[in-house]
């Protein structure tokens, strides 16, 4: 596969194949896992503020539900395409399995640019999307959550709309909701927090002091800004961050909270007082100890990887490293904590949110953070031990653990004998 035609769906298939072969599992495991069990495409007519009707295209991919109901975020993005959604749903299956969560994987998306929509248009689109997929989602079936360019407000509109069809408050439908609608304390920060927990754990296992370590964060959105703040709180020095419009670089270190305030005021981290704007390529190759990619897929490519200086890469984003880049980074001795582990904090607290909704009993933020930290540390050390024992990259170790669990569930359910028909 050439780097030019990188397709996250094909990348994910090769990751699964690799793990199935390394584990010596029967070929049927790969045949079932190499694509989603179900993939839906919907058309969503929306009345725009000027009275015209625009039809948006949306998707929901349900990859595998052997372990439990499917779970995965919703992305609103102008460039999102079906194979990307398929891949993201597949990664969710393995992310849940790595953490030992009782979920399978799913992902949804709508092709749109939320920055060009008014709030009322965004609300009508969000309600329209959930209306179109209302038959295939639900607290016991498939549970969406926020992802790129979606947020708790969008989740609130969707749960409100869905509750109308069910005739009760179905708060367990969706996670990442506002607290007042059954959201969990700590959910907004969970992806960034989980990433920092495993990065700190990696530093500990490698004998690296996190205090004073230089950190670069690509993509200063939800996951990236929280990761930047929390790693700064641990004493690390965040020297550069960026977003789709530009970067803020300062070798002396940035205050992530002040950078976020600047972004909230101006729409970008670019232009933060005392910082320099640098290109995305330069940012990824800065001299630093820790790199946190928290934007989109295929950012660390074979062209970029040779110049990467970081010792630890914590993949807060889904799929930020291409397979060729992965190999280059492994040979350089760079420790890449894979997305299915490093970005699993969000789905872990989503799991806590769903459990709290089903119980109708709510935990404090401290309780949530303690449970999250325990689960992330346990999963990281499990994977790190396998990486050391088998001398395989962390990504391969994580896939081996995850694929083994899903295969075991499929086996005991009889799916490998053709009983899923
Ligand atoms: P977000 O929309 O809050 O932030 C994304 C950020 O990336 C924005 O600041 C955007 O400007 C920036 N960005 C986009 N393209 C960029 C580019 N080419 N270069 C630099 N920056 C760029 O989204 P998020 O929820 O923080 O998600 C970020 C990543 O983390 C995605 O890969 C997502 O799938 C993954 N993730 C998110 C969650 C979650 O709970 N939010 C959970 C797991 C994984």
PDB file of C-alpha atoms in Angstrom, residues 107-385:
ATOM      1  CA  UNK A 107     -18.654   4.711  14.880  1.00  0.00           C
ATOM      2  CA  UNK A 108     -20.911   7.282  13.269  1.00  0.00           C
ATOM      3  CA  UNK A 109     -20.391  10.371  11.157  1.00  0.00           C
ATOM      4  CA  UNK A 110     -22.090  13.103   9.180  1.00  0.00           C
ATOM      5  CA  UNK A 111     -20.438  14.834   6.226  1.00  0.00           C
ATOM      6  CA  UNK A 112     -20.747  18.492   7.201  1.00  0.00           C
ATOM      7  CA  UNK A 113     -18.743  21.484   8.337  1.00  0.00           C
ATOM      8  CA  UNK A 114     -20.208  22.465  11.718  1.00  0.00           C
ATOM      9  CA  UNK A 115     -18.252  25.743  11.587  1.00  0.00           C
ATOM     10  CA  UNK A 116     -20.452  26.807   8.642  1.00  0.00           C
ATOM     11  CA  UNK A 117     -23.759  25.918  10.343  1.00  0.00           C
ATOM     12  CA  UNK A 118     -25.768  28.135  12.675  1.00  0.00           C
ATOM     13  CA  UNK A 119     -26.647  26.670  16.078  1.00  0.00           C
ATOM     14  CA  UNK A 120     -30.256  26.015  14.977  1.00  0.00           C
ATOM     15  CA  UNK A 121     -29.058  24.271  11.795  1.00  0.00           C
ATOM     16  CA  UNK A 122     -26.634  22.147  13.831  1.00  0.00           C
ATOM     17  CA  UNK A 123     -29.477  21.195  16.174  1.00  0.00           C
ATOM     18  CA  UNK A 124     -31.796  20.228  13.297  1.00  0.00           C
ATOM     19  CA  UNK A 125     -28.991  18.168  11.727  1.00  0.00           C
ATOM     20  CA  UNK A 126     -28.214  16.410  15.035  1.00  0.00           C
ATOM     21  CA  UNK A 127     -31.886  15.587  15.647  1.00  0.00           C
ATOM     22  CA  UNK A 128     -32.304  14.464  12.024  1.00  0.00           C
ATOM     23  CA  UNK A 129     -29.317  12.132  12.219  1.00  0.00           C
ATOM     24  CA  UNK A 130     -30.489  10.360  15.386  1.00  0.00           C
ATOM     25  CA  UNK A 131     -34.013  10.109  13.919  1.00  0.00           C
ATOM     26  CA  UNK A 132     -32.617   8.309  10.863  1.00  0.00           C
ATOM     27  CA  UNK A 133     -30.626   5.803  12.944  1.00  0.00           C
ATOM     28  CA  UNK A 134     -33.079   5.476  15.877  1.00  0.00           C
ATOM     29  CA  UNK A 135     -33.982   1.866  14.982  1.00  0.00           C
ATOM     30  CA  UNK A 136     -30.400   0.629  15.141  1.00  0.00           C
ATOM     31  CA  UNK A 137     -29.141   2.374  18.302  1.00  0.00           C
ATOM     32  CA  UNK A 138     -30.233   2.208  21.942  1.00  0.00           C
ATOM     33  CA  UNK A 139     -28.873   1.630  25.455  1.00  0.00           C
ATOM     34  CA  UNK A 140     -28.707  -2.150  24.950  1.00  0.00           C
ATOM     35  CA  UNK A 141     -27.769  -2.074  21.265  1.00  0.00           C
ATOM     36  CA  UNK A 142     -25.389   0.646  20.179  1.00  0.00           C
ATOM     37  CA  UNK A 143     -24.344   3.655  22.256  1.00  0.00           C
ATOM     38  CA  UNK A 144     -22.914   6.748  20.484  1.00  0.00           C
ATOM     39  CA  UNK A 145     -20.688   9.452  22.057  1.00  0.00           C
ATOM     40  CA  UNK A 146     -18.862  12.639  20.995  1.00  0.00           C
ATOM     41  CA  UNK A 147     -15.890  12.649  18.625  1.00  0.00           C
ATOM     42  CA  UNK A 148     -14.311  15.274  16.363  1.00  0.00           C
ATOM     43  CA  UNK A 149     -16.467  18.445  16.159  1.00  0.00           C
ATOM     44  CA  UNK A 150     -19.321  17.015  18.264  1.00  0.00           C
ATOM     45  CA  UNK A 151     -19.894  17.892  21.921  1.00  0.00           C
ATOM     46  CA  UNK A 152     -22.170  17.446  24.982  1.00  0.00           C
ATOM     47  CA  UNK A 153     -24.776  19.878  23.567  1.00  0.00           C
ATOM     48  CA  UNK A 154     -25.101  17.768  20.415  1.00  0.00           C
ATOM     49  CA  UNK A 155     -25.427  14.640  22.583  1.00  0.00           C
ATOM     50  CA  UNK A 156     -28.195  16.425  24.590  1.00  0.00           C
ATOM     51  CA  UNK A 157     -30.214  17.224  21.442  1.00  0.00           C
ATOM     52  CA  UNK A 158     -29.831  13.627  20.290  1.00  0.00           C
ATOM     53  CA  UNK A 159     -30.890  12.054  23.602  1.00  0.00           C
ATOM     54  CA  UNK A 160     -33.880  14.418  23.748  1.00  0.00           C
ATOM     55  CA  UNK A 161     -34.939  13.457  20.204  1.00  0.00           C
ATOM     56  CA  UNK A 162     -34.444   9.723  20.808  1.00  0.00           C
ATOM     57  CA  UNK A 163     -36.401   9.889  24.104  1.00  0.00           C
ATOM     58  CA  UNK A 164     -39.436  11.130  22.128  1.00  0.00           C
ATOM     59  CA  UNK A 165     -39.470   7.918  20.072  1.00  0.00           C
ATOM     60  CA  UNK A 166     -39.072   5.683  23.130  1.00  0.00           C
ATOM     61  CA  UNK A 167     -41.534   7.668  25.282  1.00  0.00           C
ATOM     62  CA  UNK A 168     -39.165   7.739  28.249  1.00  0.00           C
ATOM     63  CA  UNK A 169     -35.896   9.467  29.147  1.00  0.00           C
ATOM     64  CA  UNK A 170     -33.465   7.064  27.493  1.00  0.00           C
ATOM     65  CA  UNK A 171     -30.319   8.644  28.940  1.00  0.00           C
ATOM     66  CA  UNK A 172     -28.378   5.396  28.458  1.00  0.00           C
ATOM     67  CA  UNK A 173     -28.617   5.904  24.667  1.00  0.00           C
ATOM     68  CA  UNK A 174     -25.620   8.145  24.421  1.00  0.00           C
ATOM     69  CA  UNK A 175     -22.601   9.134  26.509  1.00  0.00           C
ATOM     70  CA  UNK A 176     -20.690  12.391  26.770  1.00  0.00           C
ATOM     71  CA  UNK A 177     -23.938  14.155  27.759  1.00  0.00           C
ATOM     72  CA  UNK A 178     -24.116  17.297  29.914  1.00  0.00           C
ATOM     73  CA  UNK A 179     -24.030  16.363  33.628  1.00  0.00           C
ATOM     74  CA  UNK A 180     -27.614  17.574  34.142  1.00  0.00           C
ATOM     75  CA  UNK A 181     -28.842  14.972  31.600  1.00  0.00           C
ATOM     76  CA  UNK A 182     -27.041  12.007  33.152  1.00  0.00           C
ATOM     77  CA  UNK A 183     -23.553  12.824  31.948  1.00  0.00           C
ATOM     78  CA  UNK A 184     -20.666  11.516  34.016  1.00  0.00           C
ATOM     79  CA  UNK A 185     -18.364  13.703  36.021  1.00  0.00           C
ATOM     80  CA  UNK A 186     -14.946  13.562  34.376  1.00  0.00           C
ATOM     81  CA  UNK A 187     -16.172  12.469  30.905  1.00  0.00           C
ATOM     82  CA  UNK A 188     -15.066  15.645  29.078  1.00  0.00           C
ATOM     83  CA  UNK A 189     -11.511  15.291  30.333  1.00  0.00           C
ATOM     84  CA  UNK A 190     -11.352  11.487  30.146  1.00  0.00           C
ATOM     85  CA  UNK A 191      -9.547  10.979  26.813  1.00  0.00           C
ATOM     86  CA  UNK A 192      -6.809  13.491  27.613  1.00  0.00           C
ATOM     87  CA  UNK A 193      -6.555  12.223  31.200  1.00  0.00           C
ATOM     88  CA  UNK A 194      -6.295   8.582  30.128  1.00  0.00           C
ATOM     89  CA  UNK A 195      -3.594   9.479  27.630  1.00  0.00           C
ATOM     90  CA  UNK A 196      -1.545  11.279  30.279  1.00  0.00           C
ATOM     91  CA  UNK A 197      -1.931   8.344  32.700  1.00  0.00           C
ATOM     92  CA  UNK A 198      -0.414   5.906  30.179  1.00  0.00           C
ATOM     93  CA  UNK A 199       2.279   8.352  29.021  1.00  0.00           C
ATOM     94  CA  UNK A 200       3.338   8.876  32.662  1.00  0.00           C
ATOM     95  CA  UNK A 201       3.273   5.112  33.207  1.00  0.00           C
ATOM     96  CA  UNK A 202       5.442   4.602  30.093  1.00  0.00           C
ATOM     97  CA  UNK A 203       7.898   7.215  31.381  1.00  0.00           C
ATOM     98  CA  UNK A 204       8.042   5.395  34.728  1.00  0.00           C
ATOM     99  CA  UNK A 205       8.686   2.010  33.089  1.00  0.00           C
ATOM    100  CA  UNK A 206      11.392   3.574  30.872  1.00  0.00           C
ATOM    101  CA  UNK A 207      13.040   5.369  33.792  1.00  0.00           C
ATOM    102  CA  UNK A 208      12.319   8.807  32.307  1.00  0.00           C
ATOM    103  CA  UNK A 209      11.491  11.730  34.602  1.00  0.00           C
ATOM    104  CA  UNK A 210       8.237  13.340  33.518  1.00  0.00           C
ATOM    105  CA  UNK A 211       9.176  16.505  35.428  1.00  0.00           C
ATOM    106  CA  UNK A 212      10.814  18.866  32.945  1.00  0.00           C
ATOM    107  CA  UNK A 213      10.158  16.542  29.976  1.00  0.00           C
ATOM    108  CA  UNK A 214       9.401  18.568  26.839  1.00  0.00           C
ATOM    109  CA  UNK A 215       5.980  17.829  25.356  1.00  0.00           C
ATOM    110  CA  UNK A 216       4.449  18.611  21.951  1.00  0.00           C
ATOM    111  CA  UNK A 217       0.688  18.307  21.393  1.00  0.00           C
ATOM    112  CA  UNK A 218      -0.698  18.135  17.855  1.00  0.00           C
ATOM    113  CA  UNK A 219      -4.401  19.114  17.786  1.00  0.00           C
ATOM    114  CA  UNK A 220      -5.376  21.328  20.712  1.00  0.00           C
ATOM    115  CA  UNK A 221      -9.057  20.291  20.854  1.00  0.00           C
ATOM    116  CA  UNK A 222     -10.849  18.346  23.563  1.00  0.00           C
ATOM    117  CA  UNK A 223      -8.358  15.482  23.936  1.00  0.00           C
ATOM    118  CA  UNK A 224      -5.226  17.541  23.194  1.00  0.00           C
ATOM    119  CA  UNK A 225      -5.955  20.516  25.432  1.00  0.00           C
ATOM    120  CA  UNK A 226      -6.780  18.317  28.437  1.00  0.00           C
ATOM    121  CA  UNK A 227      -3.681  16.181  27.858  1.00  0.00           C
ATOM    122  CA  UNK A 228      -1.589  19.367  27.598  1.00  0.00           C
ATOM    123  CA  UNK A 229      -2.994  20.763  30.841  1.00  0.00           C
ATOM    124  CA  UNK A 230      -2.653  17.545  32.848  1.00  0.00           C
ATOM    125  CA  UNK A 231       0.879  16.763  31.721  1.00  0.00           C
ATOM    126  CA  UNK A 232       1.831  20.368  32.536  1.00  0.00           C
ATOM    127  CA  UNK A 233       0.349  19.783  36.008  1.00  0.00           C
ATOM    128  CA  UNK A 234       2.711  16.786  36.385  1.00  0.00           C
ATOM    129  CA  UNK A 235       5.669  19.127  35.854  1.00  0.00           C
ATOM    130  CA  UNK A 236       6.318  18.542  32.146  1.00  0.00           C
ATOM    131  CA  UNK A 237       7.020  21.499  29.831  1.00  0.00           C
ATOM    132  CA  UNK A 238       4.553  21.862  26.947  1.00  0.00           C
ATOM    133  CA  UNK A 239       6.644  23.577  24.292  1.00  0.00           C
ATOM    134  CA  UNK A 240       4.295  23.474  21.285  1.00  0.00           C
ATOM    135  CA  UNK A 241       0.654  22.905  20.401  1.00  0.00           C
ATOM    136  CA  UNK A 242      -1.318  23.410  17.185  1.00  0.00           C
ATOM    137  CA  UNK A 243      -4.725  23.181  15.583  1.00  0.00           C
ATOM    138  CA  UNK A 244      -6.080  23.247  12.029  1.00  0.00           C
ATOM    139  CA  UNK A 245      -5.273  26.980  11.721  1.00  0.00           C
ATOM    140  CA  UNK A 246      -1.729  27.202  13.111  1.00  0.00           C
ATOM    141  CA  UNK A 247       0.644  26.616  16.021  1.00  0.00           C
ATOM    142  CA  UNK A 248       1.975  28.137  19.240  1.00  0.00           C
ATOM    143  CA  UNK A 249       5.631  27.216  19.865  1.00  0.00           C
ATOM    144  CA  UNK A 250       7.803  28.453  22.705  1.00  0.00           C
ATOM    145  CA  UNK A 251      10.976  26.589  23.780  1.00  0.00           C
ATOM    146  CA  UNK A 252      10.534  28.176  27.246  1.00  0.00           C
ATOM    147  CA  UNK A 253       7.201  26.379  27.661  1.00  0.00           C
ATOM    148  CA  UNK A 254       3.551  27.388  27.322  1.00  0.00           C
ATOM    149  CA  UNK A 255       0.788  27.641  29.919  1.00  0.00           C
ATOM    150  CA  UNK A 256      -1.836  25.287  28.377  1.00  0.00           C
ATOM    151  CA  UNK A 257      -4.714  26.945  30.263  1.00  0.00           C
ATOM    152  CA  UNK A 258      -3.776  30.377  28.914  1.00  0.00           C
ATOM    153  CA  UNK A 259      -3.376  28.935  25.392  1.00  0.00           C
ATOM    154  CA  UNK A 260      -6.849  27.402  25.623  1.00  0.00           C
ATOM    155  CA  UNK A 261      -8.313  30.745  26.723  1.00  0.00           C
ATOM    156  CA  UNK A 262      -6.602  32.355  23.717  1.00  0.00           C
ATOM    157  CA  UNK A 263      -8.076  29.678  21.410  1.00  0.00           C
ATOM    158  CA  UNK A 264     -11.541  30.179  22.889  1.00  0.00           C
ATOM    159  CA  UNK A 265     -11.269  33.933  22.273  1.00  0.00           C
ATOM    160  CA  UNK A 266      -9.685  33.902  18.796  1.00  0.00           C
ATOM    161  CA  UNK A 267     -10.621  30.482  17.356  1.00  0.00           C
ATOM    162  CA  UNK A 268      -7.010  29.240  17.226  1.00  0.00           C
ATOM    163  CA  UNK A 269      -3.876  28.704  19.305  1.00  0.00           C
ATOM    164  CA  UNK A 270      -2.031  30.660  16.607  1.00  0.00           C
ATOM    165  CA  UNK A 271      -0.962  34.126  17.700  1.00  0.00           C
ATOM    166  CA  UNK A 272      -0.683  33.199  21.398  1.00  0.00           C
ATOM    167  CA  UNK A 273       1.420  36.031  22.888  1.00  0.00           C
ATOM    168  CA  UNK A 274       5.131  35.198  23.030  1.00  0.00           C
ATOM    169  CA  UNK A 275       4.803  32.140  20.786  1.00  0.00           C
ATOM    170  CA  UNK A 276       5.903  31.374  17.248  1.00  0.00           C
ATOM    171  CA  UNK A 277       3.724  29.859  14.487  1.00  0.00           C
ATOM    172  CA  UNK A 278       5.377  26.806  12.917  1.00  0.00           C
ATOM    173  CA  UNK A 279       4.197  24.314  10.312  1.00  0.00           C
ATOM    174  CA  UNK A 280       2.505  21.046  11.266  1.00  0.00           C
ATOM    175  CA  UNK A 281       5.495  19.085   9.852  1.00  0.00           C
ATOM    176  CA  UNK A 282       7.993  21.107  11.914  1.00  0.00           C
ATOM    177  CA  UNK A 283       5.887  20.702  15.047  1.00  0.00           C
ATOM    178  CA  UNK A 284       5.827  16.909  14.764  1.00  0.00           C
ATOM    179  CA  UNK A 285       9.630  16.868  14.381  1.00  0.00           C
ATOM    180  CA  UNK A 286      10.515  19.240  17.247  1.00  0.00           C
ATOM    181  CA  UNK A 287      13.186  18.254  19.739  1.00  0.00           C
ATOM    182  CA  UNK A 288      11.120  16.861  22.633  1.00  0.00           C
ATOM    183  CA  UNK A 289      10.710  13.808  24.884  1.00  0.00           C
ATOM    184  CA  UNK A 290       6.957  13.293  24.488  1.00  0.00           C
ATOM    185  CA  UNK A 291       4.693  13.776  21.466  1.00  0.00           C
ATOM    186  CA  UNK A 292       0.905  13.593  21.759  1.00  0.00           C
ATOM    187  CA  UNK A 293      -0.875  13.447  18.394  1.00  0.00           C
ATOM    188  CA  UNK A 294      -4.467  14.466  19.177  1.00  0.00           C
ATOM    189  CA  UNK A 295      -5.849  15.558  15.784  1.00  0.00           C
ATOM    190  CA  UNK A 296      -6.736  13.152  12.970  1.00  0.00           C
ATOM    191  CA  UNK A 297      -5.538  10.001  11.165  1.00  0.00           C
ATOM    192  CA  UNK A 298      -2.336   9.592   9.117  1.00  0.00           C
ATOM    193  CA  UNK A 299      -0.395  12.508  10.605  1.00  0.00           C
ATOM    194  CA  UNK A 300       2.843  10.636  11.371  1.00  0.00           C
ATOM    195  CA  UNK A 301       3.783   9.359   7.914  1.00  0.00           C
ATOM    196  CA  UNK A 302       6.918   7.708   6.486  1.00  0.00           C
ATOM    197  CA  UNK A 303       8.030  11.182   5.367  1.00  0.00           C
ATOM    198  CA  UNK A 304       7.729  12.638   8.893  1.00  0.00           C
ATOM    199  CA  UNK A 305       8.782   9.665  11.071  1.00  0.00           C
ATOM    200  CA  UNK A 306      12.556   9.784  10.402  1.00  0.00           C
ATOM    201  CA  UNK A 307      12.611  13.349  11.790  1.00  0.00           C
ATOM    202  CA  UNK A 308      10.585  12.609  14.928  1.00  0.00           C
ATOM    203  CA  UNK A 309      12.717  13.144  18.063  1.00  0.00           C
ATOM    204  CA  UNK A 310      10.233  12.157  20.792  1.00  0.00           C
ATOM    205  CA  UNK A 311      11.029   9.082  22.920  1.00  0.00           C
ATOM    206  CA  UNK A 312       7.380   8.457  23.827  1.00  0.00           C
ATOM    207  CA  UNK A 313       4.393   8.993  21.558  1.00  0.00           C
ATOM    208  CA  UNK A 314       0.975   8.839  23.224  1.00  0.00           C
ATOM    209  CA  UNK A 315      -1.662   8.474  20.511  1.00  0.00           C
ATOM    210  CA  UNK A 316      -4.646  10.417  21.857  1.00  0.00           C
ATOM    211  CA  UNK A 317      -6.027  10.548  18.298  1.00  0.00           C
ATOM    212  CA  UNK A 318      -7.359   7.523  16.455  1.00  0.00           C
ATOM    213  CA  UNK A 319      -4.997   6.221  13.776  1.00  0.00           C
ATOM    214  CA  UNK A 320      -2.437   9.072  13.725  1.00  0.00           C
ATOM    215  CA  UNK A 321       0.525   6.858  12.705  1.00  0.00           C
ATOM    216  CA  UNK A 322       0.776   5.062   9.353  1.00  0.00           C
ATOM    217  CA  UNK A 323       2.121   1.467   9.358  1.00  0.00           C
ATOM    218  CA  UNK A 324       5.317   2.514   7.538  1.00  0.00           C
ATOM    219  CA  UNK A 325       5.912   5.301  10.043  1.00  0.00           C
ATOM    220  CA  UNK A 326       5.188   2.863  12.864  1.00  0.00           C
ATOM    221  CA  UNK A 327       7.958   0.568  11.670  1.00  0.00           C
ATOM    222  CA  UNK A 328      10.414   3.477  11.327  1.00  0.00           C
ATOM    223  CA  UNK A 329       9.591   4.692  14.839  1.00  0.00           C
ATOM    224  CA  UNK A 330       9.959   1.177  16.301  1.00  0.00           C
ATOM    225  CA  UNK A 331      13.389   0.772  14.690  1.00  0.00           C
ATOM    226  CA  UNK A 332      14.418   4.155  16.123  1.00  0.00           C
ATOM    227  CA  UNK A 333      13.511   2.900  19.607  1.00  0.00           C
ATOM    228  CA  UNK A 334      10.581   5.278  19.972  1.00  0.00           C
ATOM    229  CA  UNK A 335       7.860   3.899  22.266  1.00  0.00           C
ATOM    230  CA  UNK A 336       4.492   4.414  20.557  1.00  0.00           C
ATOM    231  CA  UNK A 337       1.544   3.902  22.922  1.00  0.00           C
ATOM    232  CA  UNK A 338      -1.133   2.892  20.418  1.00  0.00           C
ATOM    233  CA  UNK A 339      -4.441   4.669  19.994  1.00  0.00           C
ATOM    234  CA  UNK A 340      -6.476   1.670  21.087  1.00  0.00           C
ATOM    235  CA  UNK A 341      -4.833   2.074  24.494  1.00  0.00           C
ATOM    236  CA  UNK A 342      -3.757   5.738  24.759  1.00  0.00           C
ATOM    237  CA  UNK A 343      -7.092   7.161  23.587  1.00  0.00           C
ATOM    238  CA  UNK A 344      -9.249   4.691  25.530  1.00  0.00           C
ATOM    239  CA  UNK A 345      -9.904   7.008  28.497  1.00  0.00           C
ATOM    240  CA  UNK A 346     -12.936   8.499  26.740  1.00  0.00           C
ATOM    241  CA  UNK A 347     -14.702   5.221  26.129  1.00  0.00           C
ATOM    242  CA  UNK A 348     -13.782   4.004  29.611  1.00  0.00           C
ATOM    243  CA  UNK A 349     -15.568   6.924  31.269  1.00  0.00           C
ATOM    244  CA  UNK A 350     -18.338   6.556  28.668  1.00  0.00           C
ATOM    245  CA  UNK A 351     -18.701   3.035  30.029  1.00  0.00           C
ATOM    246  CA  UNK A 352     -18.894   4.488  33.571  1.00  0.00           C
ATOM    247  CA  UNK A 353     -21.520   6.984  32.343  1.00  0.00           C
ATOM    248  CA  UNK A 354     -23.636   4.206  30.810  1.00  0.00           C
ATOM    249  CA  UNK A 355     -23.362   2.130  34.014  1.00  0.00           C
ATOM    250  CA  UNK A 356     -24.430   5.174  36.092  1.00  0.00           C
ATOM    251  CA  UNK A 357     -27.378   5.801  33.741  1.00  0.00           C
ATOM    252  CA  UNK A 358     -28.542   2.185  34.047  1.00  0.00           C
ATOM    253  CA  UNK A 359     -28.224   2.317  37.862  1.00  0.00           C
ATOM    254  CA  UNK A 360     -29.504   5.904  38.118  1.00  0.00           C
ATOM    255  CA  UNK A 361     -26.835   6.419  40.758  1.00  0.00           C
ATOM    256  CA  UNK A 362     -23.978   8.848  40.176  1.00  0.00           C
ATOM    257  CA  UNK A 363     -20.335   8.895  41.208  1.00  0.00           C
ATOM    258  CA  UNK A 364     -18.183  11.879  42.176  1.00  0.00           C
ATOM    259  CA  UNK A 365     -15.498  13.144  39.819  1.00  0.00           C
ATOM    260  CA  UNK A 366     -12.870  11.787  42.181  1.00  0.00           C
ATOM    261  CA  UNK A 367     -14.414   8.297  42.109  1.00  0.00           C
ATOM    262  CA  UNK A 368     -14.514   8.401  38.303  1.00  0.00           C
ATOM    263  CA  UNK A 369     -10.898   9.558  37.996  1.00  0.00           C
ATOM    264  CA  UNK A 370      -9.623   6.926  40.449  1.00  0.00           C
ATOM    265  CA  UNK A 371     -11.426   4.124  38.560  1.00  0.00           C
ATOM    266  CA  UNK A 372     -10.188   5.487  35.208  1.00  0.00           C
ATOM    267  CA  UNK A 373      -6.604   5.675  36.417  1.00  0.00           C
ATOM    268  CA  UNK A 374      -6.734   2.107  37.785  1.00  0.00           C
ATOM    269  CA  UNK A 375      -8.104   0.683  34.537  1.00  0.00           C
ATOM    270  CA  UNK A 376      -5.683   2.602  32.296  1.00  0.00           C
ATOM    271  CA  UNK A 377      -2.651   1.651  34.415  1.00  0.00           C
ATOM    272  CA  UNK A 378      -3.660  -2.014  34.586  1.00  0.00           C
ATOM    273  CA  UNK A 379      -4.219  -2.207  30.815  1.00  0.00           C
ATOM    274  CA  UNK A 380      -0.995  -0.336  30.035  1.00  0.00           C
ATOM    275  CA  UNK A 381       1.156  -2.571  32.249  1.00  0.00           C
ATOM    276  CA  UNK A 382      -0.481  -5.712  30.856  1.00  0.00           C
ATOM    277  CA  UNK A 383       0.378  -4.576  27.296  1.00  0.00           C
ATOM    278  CA  UNK A 384       3.843  -3.290  28.271  1.00  0.00           C
ATOM    279  CA  UNK A 385       4.705  -6.652  29.894  1.00  0.00           C
TER     280      UNK A 385
END
